[in-house]
Amino acid sequence: MATVKFYLKEPEATQETVLYIFYHCEAFRLKISTGEKIYPSKWNEKTQRAKKSLKGYSDFNNFLNCLKAEAERIPREILSSGRF
């Protein structure tokens, strides 16, 4: 089963840091920048989402939800189509 997680590049930083998406399925692993930055103090490591204290947190988290959905959809589509 595939797992999708989000991690901060520098979780101890005092400035904004890059947010990565990690995709892992069996022996295949992929790490890609989301193109977004966030202050570690505004990031909830447990839920892997922005805290409510971040202005625009809802839009930010919706973006992450869409990224996760796409990361899960694409491999399923490839495998079901027989292109792999």
Tab-separated table of C-alpha atoms in Angstrom:
chain	number	residue	atom	x	y	z
A	1	MET	CA	0.000	0.000	0.000
A	2	ALA	CA	1.224	3.479	-0.837
A	3	THR	CA	1.786	6.196	1.718
A	4	VAL	CA	1.870	9.930	1.142
A	5	LYS	CA	3.326	12.256	3.774
A	6	PHE	CA	4.426	15.861	4.035
A	7	TYR	CA	7.647	16.997	5.697
A	8	LEU	CA	9.398	20.291	6.290
A	9	LYS	CA	12.866	20.660	4.806
A	10	GLU	CA	14.106	22.383	7.964
A	11	PRO	CA	11.712	21.657	10.854
A	12	GLU	CA	13.836	23.618	13.349
A	13	ALA	CA	14.102	26.771	11.205
A	14	THR	CA	12.930	30.163	12.416
A	15	GLN	CA	12.172	31.284	8.865
A	16	GLU	CA	9.842	29.782	6.287
A	17	THR	CA	11.029	26.432	4.980
A	18	VAL	CA	10.149	24.306	1.972
A	19	LEU	CA	7.426	21.699	2.340
A	20	TYR	CA	8.054	18.341	0.651
A	21	ILE	CA	5.669	15.593	-0.327
A	22	PHE	CA	6.982	12.040	0.056
A	23	TYR	CA	5.414	9.146	-1.806
A	24	HIS	CA	6.363	5.603	-0.825
A	25	CYS	CA	5.078	2.383	-2.366
A	26	GLU	CA	6.983	-0.868	-1.790
A	27	ALA	CA	10.522	-0.189	-3.086
A	28	PHE	CA	9.572	3.019	-4.911
A	29	ARG	CA	10.109	6.348	-3.146
A	30	LEU	CA	9.681	9.863	-4.430
A	31	LYS	CA	10.379	13.220	-2.770
A	32	ILE	CA	9.158	16.396	-4.442
A	33	SER	CA	8.895	19.993	-3.320
A	34	THR	CA	5.294	21.175	-3.075
A	35	GLY	CA	6.412	24.620	-4.170
A	36	GLU	CA	5.111	25.993	-0.878
A	37	LYS	CA	6.918	27.339	2.166
A	38	ILE	CA	5.667	27.564	5.729
A	39	TYR	CA	6.985	28.602	9.119
A	40	PRO	CA	7.632	25.505	11.247
A	41	SER	CA	5.692	27.165	14.073
A	42	LYS	CA	2.610	27.175	11.792
A	43	TRP	CA	2.972	23.466	10.875
A	44	ASN	CA	1.369	20.576	12.756
A	45	GLU	CA	3.724	17.625	12.365
A	46	LYS	CA	1.181	15.141	13.704
A	47	THR	CA	-1.633	16.032	11.281
A	48	GLN	CA	0.786	17.101	8.531
A	49	ARG	CA	-1.269	20.206	7.884
A	50	ALA	CA	-1.027	23.925	8.582
A	51	LYS	CA	-2.253	25.135	11.946
A	52	LYS	CA	-5.252	27.440	12.175
A	53	SER	CA	-2.851	30.205	13.218
A	54	LEU	CA	-1.612	30.398	9.585
A	55	LYS	CA	-3.479	33.027	7.600
A	56	GLY	CA	-5.182	31.160	4.761
A	57	TYR	CA	-4.640	27.790	6.452
A	58	SER	CA	-7.809	26.343	4.910
A	59	ASP	CA	-6.675	27.047	1.339
A	60	PHE	CA	-3.173	25.808	2.172
A	61	ASN	CA	-4.532	22.542	3.587
A	62	ASN	CA	-6.923	22.104	0.660
A	63	PHE	CA	-3.930	22.394	-1.671
A	64	LEU	CA	-2.135	19.663	0.299
A	65	ASN	CA	-5.248	17.471	0.161
A	66	CYS	CA	-5.326	17.838	-3.625
A	67	LEU	CA	-1.623	16.972	-3.901
A	68	LYS	CA	-2.131	13.879	-1.783
A	69	ALA	CA	-5.132	12.770	-3.845
A	70	GLU	CA	-3.167	13.162	-7.084
A	71	ALA	CA	-0.154	11.322	-5.659
A	72	GLU	CA	-2.455	8.414	-4.795
A	73	ARG	CA	-4.465	8.519	-8.044
A	74	ILE	CA	-1.682	8.546	-10.641
A	75	PRO	CA	-0.009	5.231	-9.692
A	76	ARG	CA	-3.418	3.508	-9.451
A	77	GLU	CA	-4.305	4.796	-12.903
A	78	ILE	CA	-1.003	3.620	-14.382
A	79	LEU	CA	-1.273	0.171	-12.817
A	80	SER	CA	-4.912	-0.328	-13.809
A	81	SER	CA	-4.222	0.736	-17.399
A	82	GLY	CA	-1.481	-1.862	-17.819
A	83	ARG	CA	1.083	0.754	-18.889
A	84	PHE	CA	3.501	-0.260	-16.158
